[in-house]
CSV table of N, CA and C in Angstrom, one decimal:
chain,number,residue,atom,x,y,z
A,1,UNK,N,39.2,-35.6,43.8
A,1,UNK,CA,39.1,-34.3,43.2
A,1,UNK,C,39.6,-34.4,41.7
A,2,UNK,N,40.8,-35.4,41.5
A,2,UNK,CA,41.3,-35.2,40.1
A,2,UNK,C,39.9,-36.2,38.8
A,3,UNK,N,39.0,-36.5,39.8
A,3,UNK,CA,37.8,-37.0,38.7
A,3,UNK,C,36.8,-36.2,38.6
A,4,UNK,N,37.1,-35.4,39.6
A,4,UNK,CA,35.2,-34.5,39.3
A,4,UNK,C,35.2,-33.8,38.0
A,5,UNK,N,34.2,-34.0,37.6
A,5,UNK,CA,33.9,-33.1,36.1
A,5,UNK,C,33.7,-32.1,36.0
A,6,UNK,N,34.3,-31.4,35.6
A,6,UNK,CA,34.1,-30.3,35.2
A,6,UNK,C,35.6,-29.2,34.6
A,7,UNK,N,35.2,-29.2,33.2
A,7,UNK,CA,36.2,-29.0,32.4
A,7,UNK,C,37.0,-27.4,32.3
A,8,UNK,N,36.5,-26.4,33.3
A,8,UNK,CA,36.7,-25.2,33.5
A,8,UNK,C,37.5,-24.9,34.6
A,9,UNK,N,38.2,-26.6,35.2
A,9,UNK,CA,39.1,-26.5,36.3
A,9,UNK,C,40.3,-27.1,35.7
A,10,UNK,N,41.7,-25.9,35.8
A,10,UNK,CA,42.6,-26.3,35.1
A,10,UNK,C,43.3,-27.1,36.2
A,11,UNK,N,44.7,-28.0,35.9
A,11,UNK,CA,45.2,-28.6,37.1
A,11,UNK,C,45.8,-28.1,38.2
A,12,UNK,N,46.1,-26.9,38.0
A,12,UNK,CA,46.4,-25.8,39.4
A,12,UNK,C,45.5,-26.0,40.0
A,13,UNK,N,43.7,-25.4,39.5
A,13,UNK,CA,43.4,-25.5,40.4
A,13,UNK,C,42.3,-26.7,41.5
A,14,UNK,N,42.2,-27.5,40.5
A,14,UNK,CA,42.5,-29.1,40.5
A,14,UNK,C,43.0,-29.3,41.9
A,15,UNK,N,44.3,-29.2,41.9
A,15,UNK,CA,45.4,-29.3,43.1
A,15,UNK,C,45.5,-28.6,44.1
A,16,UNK,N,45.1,-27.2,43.8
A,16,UNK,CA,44.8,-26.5,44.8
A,16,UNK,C,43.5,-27.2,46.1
A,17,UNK,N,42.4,-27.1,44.8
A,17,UNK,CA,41.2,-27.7,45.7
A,17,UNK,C,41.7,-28.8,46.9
A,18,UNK,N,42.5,-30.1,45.6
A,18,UNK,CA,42.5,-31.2,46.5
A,18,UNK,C,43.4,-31.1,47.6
A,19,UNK,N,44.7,-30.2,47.9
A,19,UNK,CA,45.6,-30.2,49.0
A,19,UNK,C,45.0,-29.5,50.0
A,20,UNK,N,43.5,-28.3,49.3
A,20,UNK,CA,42.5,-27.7,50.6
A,20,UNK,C,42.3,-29.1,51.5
A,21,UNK,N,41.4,-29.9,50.6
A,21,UNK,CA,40.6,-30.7,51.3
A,21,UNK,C,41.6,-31.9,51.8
A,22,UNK,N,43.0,-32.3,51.7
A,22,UNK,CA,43.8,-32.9,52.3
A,22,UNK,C,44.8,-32.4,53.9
A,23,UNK,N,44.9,-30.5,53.7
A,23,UNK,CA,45.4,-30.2,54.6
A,23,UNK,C,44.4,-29.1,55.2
A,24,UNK,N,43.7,-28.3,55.1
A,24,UNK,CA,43.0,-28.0,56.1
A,24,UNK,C,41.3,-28.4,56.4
A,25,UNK,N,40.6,-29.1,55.6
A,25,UNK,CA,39.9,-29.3,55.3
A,25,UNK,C,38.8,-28.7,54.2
A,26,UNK,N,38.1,-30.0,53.7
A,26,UNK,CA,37.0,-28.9,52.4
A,26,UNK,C,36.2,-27.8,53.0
A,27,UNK,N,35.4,-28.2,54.2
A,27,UNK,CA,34.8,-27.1,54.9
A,27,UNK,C,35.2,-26.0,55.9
A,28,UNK,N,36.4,-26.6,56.1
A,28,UNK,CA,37.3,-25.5,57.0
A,28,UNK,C,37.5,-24.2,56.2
A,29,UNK,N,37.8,-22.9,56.7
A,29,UNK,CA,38.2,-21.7,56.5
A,29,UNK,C,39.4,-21.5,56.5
A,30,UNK,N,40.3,-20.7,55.8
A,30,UNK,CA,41.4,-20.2,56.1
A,30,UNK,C,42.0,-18.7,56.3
A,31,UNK,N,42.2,-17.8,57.2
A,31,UNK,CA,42.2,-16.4,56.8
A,31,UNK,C,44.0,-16.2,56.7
A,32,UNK,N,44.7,-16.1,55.9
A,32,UNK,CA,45.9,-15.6,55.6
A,32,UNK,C,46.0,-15.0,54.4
A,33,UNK,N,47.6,-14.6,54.2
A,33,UNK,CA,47.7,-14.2,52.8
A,33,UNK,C,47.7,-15.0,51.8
A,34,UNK,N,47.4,-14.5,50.7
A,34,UNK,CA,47.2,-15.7,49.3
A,34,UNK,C,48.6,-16.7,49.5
A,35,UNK,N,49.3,-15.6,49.3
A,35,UNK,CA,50.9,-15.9,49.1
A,35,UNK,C,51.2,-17.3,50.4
A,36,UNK,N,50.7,-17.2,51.4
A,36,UNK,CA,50.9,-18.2,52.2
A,36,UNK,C,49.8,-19.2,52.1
A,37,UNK,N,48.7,-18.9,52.0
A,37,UNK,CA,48.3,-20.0,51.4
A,37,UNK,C,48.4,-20.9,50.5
A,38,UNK,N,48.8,-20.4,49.1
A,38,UNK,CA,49.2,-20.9,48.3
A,38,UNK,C,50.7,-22.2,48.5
A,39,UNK,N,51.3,-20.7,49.4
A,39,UNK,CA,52.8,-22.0,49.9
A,39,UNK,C,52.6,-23.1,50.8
A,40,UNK,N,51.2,-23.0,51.7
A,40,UNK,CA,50.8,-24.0,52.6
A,40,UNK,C,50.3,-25.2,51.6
A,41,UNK,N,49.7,-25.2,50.5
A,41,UNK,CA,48.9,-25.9,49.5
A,41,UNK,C,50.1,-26.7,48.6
A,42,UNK,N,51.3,-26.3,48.5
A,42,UNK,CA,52.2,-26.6,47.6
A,42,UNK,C,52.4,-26.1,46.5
A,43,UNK,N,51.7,-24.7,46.2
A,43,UNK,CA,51.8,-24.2,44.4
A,43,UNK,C,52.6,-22.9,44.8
A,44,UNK,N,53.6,-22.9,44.0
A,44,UNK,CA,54.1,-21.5,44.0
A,44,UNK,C,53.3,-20.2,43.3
A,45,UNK,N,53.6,-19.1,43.7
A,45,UNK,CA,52.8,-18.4,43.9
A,45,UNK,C,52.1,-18.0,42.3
A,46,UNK,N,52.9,-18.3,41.3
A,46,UNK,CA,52.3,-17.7,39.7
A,46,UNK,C,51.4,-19.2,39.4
A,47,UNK,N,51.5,-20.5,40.2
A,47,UNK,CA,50.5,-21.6,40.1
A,47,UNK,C,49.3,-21.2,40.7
A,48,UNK,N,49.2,-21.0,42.1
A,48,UNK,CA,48.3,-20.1,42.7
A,48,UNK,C,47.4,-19.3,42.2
A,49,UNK,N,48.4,-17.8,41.9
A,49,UNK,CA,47.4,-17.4,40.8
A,49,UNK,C,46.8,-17.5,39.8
A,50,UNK,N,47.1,-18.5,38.9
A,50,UNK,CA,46.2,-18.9,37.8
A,50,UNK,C,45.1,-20.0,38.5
A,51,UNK,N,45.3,-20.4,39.1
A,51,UNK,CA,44.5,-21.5,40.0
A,51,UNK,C,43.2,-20.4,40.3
A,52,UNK,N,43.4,-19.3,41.4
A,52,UNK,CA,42.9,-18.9,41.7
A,52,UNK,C,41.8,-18.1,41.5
A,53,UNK,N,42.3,-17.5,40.0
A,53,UNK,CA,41.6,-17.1,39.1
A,53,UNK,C,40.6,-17.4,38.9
A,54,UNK,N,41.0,-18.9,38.7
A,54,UNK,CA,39.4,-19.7,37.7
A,54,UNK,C,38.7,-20.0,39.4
A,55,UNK,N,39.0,-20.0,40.1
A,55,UNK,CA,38.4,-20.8,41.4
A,55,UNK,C,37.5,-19.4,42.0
A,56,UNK,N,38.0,-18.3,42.1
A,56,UNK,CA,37.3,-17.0,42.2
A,56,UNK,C,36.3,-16.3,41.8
A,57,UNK,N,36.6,-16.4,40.0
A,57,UNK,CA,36.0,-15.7,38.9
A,57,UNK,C,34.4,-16.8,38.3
A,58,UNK,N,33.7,-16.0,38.5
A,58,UNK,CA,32.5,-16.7,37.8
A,58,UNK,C,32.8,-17.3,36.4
A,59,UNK,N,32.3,-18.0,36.1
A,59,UNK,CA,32.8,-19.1,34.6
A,59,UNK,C,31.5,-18.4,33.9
A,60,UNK,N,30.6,-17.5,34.3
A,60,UNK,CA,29.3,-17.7,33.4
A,60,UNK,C,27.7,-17.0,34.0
A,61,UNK,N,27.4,-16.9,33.6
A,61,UNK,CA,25.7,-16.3,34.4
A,61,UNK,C,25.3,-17.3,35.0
A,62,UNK,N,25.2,-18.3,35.0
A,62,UNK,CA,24.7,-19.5,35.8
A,62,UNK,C,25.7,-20.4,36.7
A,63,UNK,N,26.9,-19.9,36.6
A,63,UNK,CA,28.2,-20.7,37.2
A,63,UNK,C,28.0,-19.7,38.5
A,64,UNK,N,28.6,-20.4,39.7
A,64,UNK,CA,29.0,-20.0,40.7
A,64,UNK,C,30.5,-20.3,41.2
A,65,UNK,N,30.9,-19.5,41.9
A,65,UNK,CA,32.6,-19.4,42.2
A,65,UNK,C,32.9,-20.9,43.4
A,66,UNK,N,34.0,-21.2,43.0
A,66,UNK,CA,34.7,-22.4,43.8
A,66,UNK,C,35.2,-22.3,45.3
A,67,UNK,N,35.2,-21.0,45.5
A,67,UNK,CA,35.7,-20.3,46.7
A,67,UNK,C,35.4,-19.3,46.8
A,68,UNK,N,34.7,-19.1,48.0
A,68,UNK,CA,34.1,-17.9,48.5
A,68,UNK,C,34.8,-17.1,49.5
A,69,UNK,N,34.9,-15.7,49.2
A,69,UNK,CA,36.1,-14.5,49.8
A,69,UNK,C,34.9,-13.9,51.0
A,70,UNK,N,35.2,-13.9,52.2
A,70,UNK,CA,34.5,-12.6,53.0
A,70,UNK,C,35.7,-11.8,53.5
A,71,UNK,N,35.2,-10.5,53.7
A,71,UNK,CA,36.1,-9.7,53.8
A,71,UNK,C,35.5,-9.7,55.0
A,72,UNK,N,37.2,-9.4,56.0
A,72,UNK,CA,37.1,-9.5,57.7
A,72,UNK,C,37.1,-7.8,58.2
A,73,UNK,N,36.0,-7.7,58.9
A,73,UNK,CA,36.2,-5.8,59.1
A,73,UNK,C,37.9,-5.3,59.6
A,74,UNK,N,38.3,-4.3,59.5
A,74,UNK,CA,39.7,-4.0,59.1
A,74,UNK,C,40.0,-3.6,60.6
A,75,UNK,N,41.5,-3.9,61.1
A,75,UNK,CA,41.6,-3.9,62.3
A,75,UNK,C,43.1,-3.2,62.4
A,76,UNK,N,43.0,-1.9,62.1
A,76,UNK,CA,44.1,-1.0,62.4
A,76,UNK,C,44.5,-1.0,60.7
A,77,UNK,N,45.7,-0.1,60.4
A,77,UNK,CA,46.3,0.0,59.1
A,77,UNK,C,46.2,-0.8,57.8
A,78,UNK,N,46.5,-0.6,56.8
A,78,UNK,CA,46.5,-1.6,56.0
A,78,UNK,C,45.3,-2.1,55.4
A,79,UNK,N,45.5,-3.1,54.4
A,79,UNK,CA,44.6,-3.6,53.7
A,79,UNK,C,43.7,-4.6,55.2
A,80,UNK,N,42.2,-4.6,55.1
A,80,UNK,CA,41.6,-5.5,56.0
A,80,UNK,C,41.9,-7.0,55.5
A,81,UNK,N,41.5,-7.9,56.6
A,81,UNK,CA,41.8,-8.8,55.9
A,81,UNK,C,40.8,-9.8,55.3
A,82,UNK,N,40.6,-11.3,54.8
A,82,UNK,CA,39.7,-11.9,54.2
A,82,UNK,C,39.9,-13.2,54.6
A,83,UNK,N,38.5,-14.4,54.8
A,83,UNK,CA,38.2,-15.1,55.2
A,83,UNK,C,38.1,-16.2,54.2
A,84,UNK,N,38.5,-17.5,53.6
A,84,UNK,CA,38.2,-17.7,52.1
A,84,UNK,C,37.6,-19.4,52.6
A,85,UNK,N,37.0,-19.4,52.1
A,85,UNK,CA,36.2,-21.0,52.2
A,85,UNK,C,36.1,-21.8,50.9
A,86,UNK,N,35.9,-23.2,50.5
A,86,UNK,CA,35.2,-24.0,49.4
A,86,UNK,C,33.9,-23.3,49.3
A,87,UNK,N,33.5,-23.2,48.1
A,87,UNK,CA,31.8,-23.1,48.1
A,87,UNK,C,31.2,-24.3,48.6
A,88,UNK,N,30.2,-23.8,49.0
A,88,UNK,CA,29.3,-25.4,49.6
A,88,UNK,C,28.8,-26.0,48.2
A,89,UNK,N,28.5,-25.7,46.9
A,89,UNK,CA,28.6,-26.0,46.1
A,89,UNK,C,29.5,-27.3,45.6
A,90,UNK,N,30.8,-26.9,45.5
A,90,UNK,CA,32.1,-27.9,44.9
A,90,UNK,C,32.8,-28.5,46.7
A,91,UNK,N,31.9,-28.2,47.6
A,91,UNK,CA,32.2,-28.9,48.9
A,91,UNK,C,31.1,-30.3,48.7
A,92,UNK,N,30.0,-30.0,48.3
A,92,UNK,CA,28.9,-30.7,48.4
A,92,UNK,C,29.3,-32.0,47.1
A,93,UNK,N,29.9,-31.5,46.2
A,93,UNK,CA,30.4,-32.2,45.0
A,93,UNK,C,31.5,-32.9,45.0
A,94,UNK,N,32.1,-32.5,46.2
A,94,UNK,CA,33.9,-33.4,46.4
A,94,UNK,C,33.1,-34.6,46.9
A,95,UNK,N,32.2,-34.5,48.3
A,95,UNK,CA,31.7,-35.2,49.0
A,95,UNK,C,31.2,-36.6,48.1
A,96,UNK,N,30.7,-36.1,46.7
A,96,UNK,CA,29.4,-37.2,46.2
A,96,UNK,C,30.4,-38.0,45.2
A,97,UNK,N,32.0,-38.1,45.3
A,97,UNK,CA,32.7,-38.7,44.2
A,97,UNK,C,32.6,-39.8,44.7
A,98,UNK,N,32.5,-40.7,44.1
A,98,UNK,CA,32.7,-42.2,44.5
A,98,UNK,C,34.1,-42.3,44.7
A,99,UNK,N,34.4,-43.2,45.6
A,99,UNK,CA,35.5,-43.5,46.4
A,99,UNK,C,36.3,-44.3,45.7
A,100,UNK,N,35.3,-45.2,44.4
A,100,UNK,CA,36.2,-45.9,43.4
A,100,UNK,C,36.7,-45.0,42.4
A,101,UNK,N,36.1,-43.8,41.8
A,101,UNK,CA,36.7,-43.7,40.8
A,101,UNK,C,38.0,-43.7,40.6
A,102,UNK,N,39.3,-43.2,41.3
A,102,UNK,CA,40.4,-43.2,41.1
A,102,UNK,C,41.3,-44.3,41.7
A,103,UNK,N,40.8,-45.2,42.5
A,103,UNK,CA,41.0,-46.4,43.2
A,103,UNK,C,42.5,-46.9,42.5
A,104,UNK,N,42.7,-47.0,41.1
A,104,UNK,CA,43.9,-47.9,40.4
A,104,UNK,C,45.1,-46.8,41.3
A,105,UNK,N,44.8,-45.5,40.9
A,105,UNK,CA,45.7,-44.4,41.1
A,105,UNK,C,46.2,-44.1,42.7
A,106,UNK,N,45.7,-44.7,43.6
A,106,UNK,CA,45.1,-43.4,45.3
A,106,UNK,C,46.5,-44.0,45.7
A,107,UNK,N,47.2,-44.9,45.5
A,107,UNK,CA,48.6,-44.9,46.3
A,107,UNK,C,49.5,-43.6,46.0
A,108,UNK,N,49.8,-44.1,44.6
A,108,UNK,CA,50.1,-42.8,44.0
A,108,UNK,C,50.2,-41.2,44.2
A,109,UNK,N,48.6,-40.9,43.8
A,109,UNK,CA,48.1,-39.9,44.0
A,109,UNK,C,48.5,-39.3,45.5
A,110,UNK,N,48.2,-40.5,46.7
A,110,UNK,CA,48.5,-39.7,47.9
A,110,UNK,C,50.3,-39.6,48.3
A,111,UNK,N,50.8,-40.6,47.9
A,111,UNK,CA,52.2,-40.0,47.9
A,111,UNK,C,52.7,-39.1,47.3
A,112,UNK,N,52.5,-38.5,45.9
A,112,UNK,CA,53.0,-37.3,45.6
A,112,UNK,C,52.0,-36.2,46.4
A,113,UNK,N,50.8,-36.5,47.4
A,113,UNK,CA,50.3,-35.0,47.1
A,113,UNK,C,51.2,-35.2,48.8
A,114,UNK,N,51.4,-35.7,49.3
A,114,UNK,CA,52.3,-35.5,50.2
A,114,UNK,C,53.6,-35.2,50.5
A,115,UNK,N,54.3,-35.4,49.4
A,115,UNK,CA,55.4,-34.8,49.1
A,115,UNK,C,55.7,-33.4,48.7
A,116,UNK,N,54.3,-33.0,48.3
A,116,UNK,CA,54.4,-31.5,47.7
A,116,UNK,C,55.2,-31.8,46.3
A,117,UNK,N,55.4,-32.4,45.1
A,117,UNK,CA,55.5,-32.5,44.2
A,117,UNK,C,55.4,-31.8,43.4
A,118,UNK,N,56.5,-31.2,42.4
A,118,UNK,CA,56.2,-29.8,41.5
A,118,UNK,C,55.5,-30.4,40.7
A,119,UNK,N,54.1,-29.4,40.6
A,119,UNK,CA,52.6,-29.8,39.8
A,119,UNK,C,52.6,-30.1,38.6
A,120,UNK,N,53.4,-30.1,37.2
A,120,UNK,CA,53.9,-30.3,36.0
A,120,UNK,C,53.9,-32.1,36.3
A,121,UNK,N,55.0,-32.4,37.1
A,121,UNK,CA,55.3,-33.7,37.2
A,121,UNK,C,54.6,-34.8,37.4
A,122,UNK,N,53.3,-34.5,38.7
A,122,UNK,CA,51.9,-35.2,38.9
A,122,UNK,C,51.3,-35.3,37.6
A,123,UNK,N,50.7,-34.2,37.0
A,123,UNK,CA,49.8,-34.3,36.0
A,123,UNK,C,50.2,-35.3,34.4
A,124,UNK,N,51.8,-34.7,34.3
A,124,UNK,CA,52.2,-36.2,33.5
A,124,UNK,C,52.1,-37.7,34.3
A,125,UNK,N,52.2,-37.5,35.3
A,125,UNK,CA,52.3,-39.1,35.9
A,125,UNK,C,51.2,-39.8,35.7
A,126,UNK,N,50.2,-39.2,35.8
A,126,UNK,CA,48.7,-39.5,36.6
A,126,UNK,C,47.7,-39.7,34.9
């Protein structure tokens, strides 16, 4: 994830993506609150949101969103809830990275993303 191109993904959500496709998977679903997702991923919650942003928000007339939101029909009080996936899009795109590109780095890389490492600290390391 930290080689795919595309210059409209800041390192939040960079990290976000990649801790999706490390802890629950790229094609897997998740239905919780942001706020716990975000703390399941390792970004606190104001990383999250700016992550999110760009991962949500169309980049463009011809861009499509990084994650796709269904809204779950509402089951008693409160706000209903939502269902949030990878697009098949930036799923289909994780999939076609070559396994070398980051090869010098992947010890590294998977030790800190295992530790949950405050996100500032990875992106100077790497």
């Amino acid at each position: 994830m930290l080689t795919y191109q595309n210059p409209e993904l800041p390192p939040e959500a960079r990290w976000l993506v990649m801790q999706w496709a490390l802890l629950i998977g790229p094609e897997n679903s998740v239905e919780s609150s942001l706020q716990t997702l975000f703390a399941r991923l390792g970004l606190t919650y104001a990383q999250g949101r700016r992550a999110w942003g760009v991962l949500t928000g169309k980049q463009g007339d011809n861009q499509e969103r990084f994650v796709d939101i269904e809204r779950l029909p509402r089951q008693g009080p409160g706000r209903p809830g939502s269902r949030y996936r990878l697009s098949a899009k930036l799923v289909k795109a994780i999939a076609t990275i070559p396994a070398h590109a980051c090869e010098q780095h992947v010890e590294e890389i998977n030790t800190l993303a295992k530790r949950h490492v405050y996100l500032p600290l990875i992106i100077k390391s790497v």
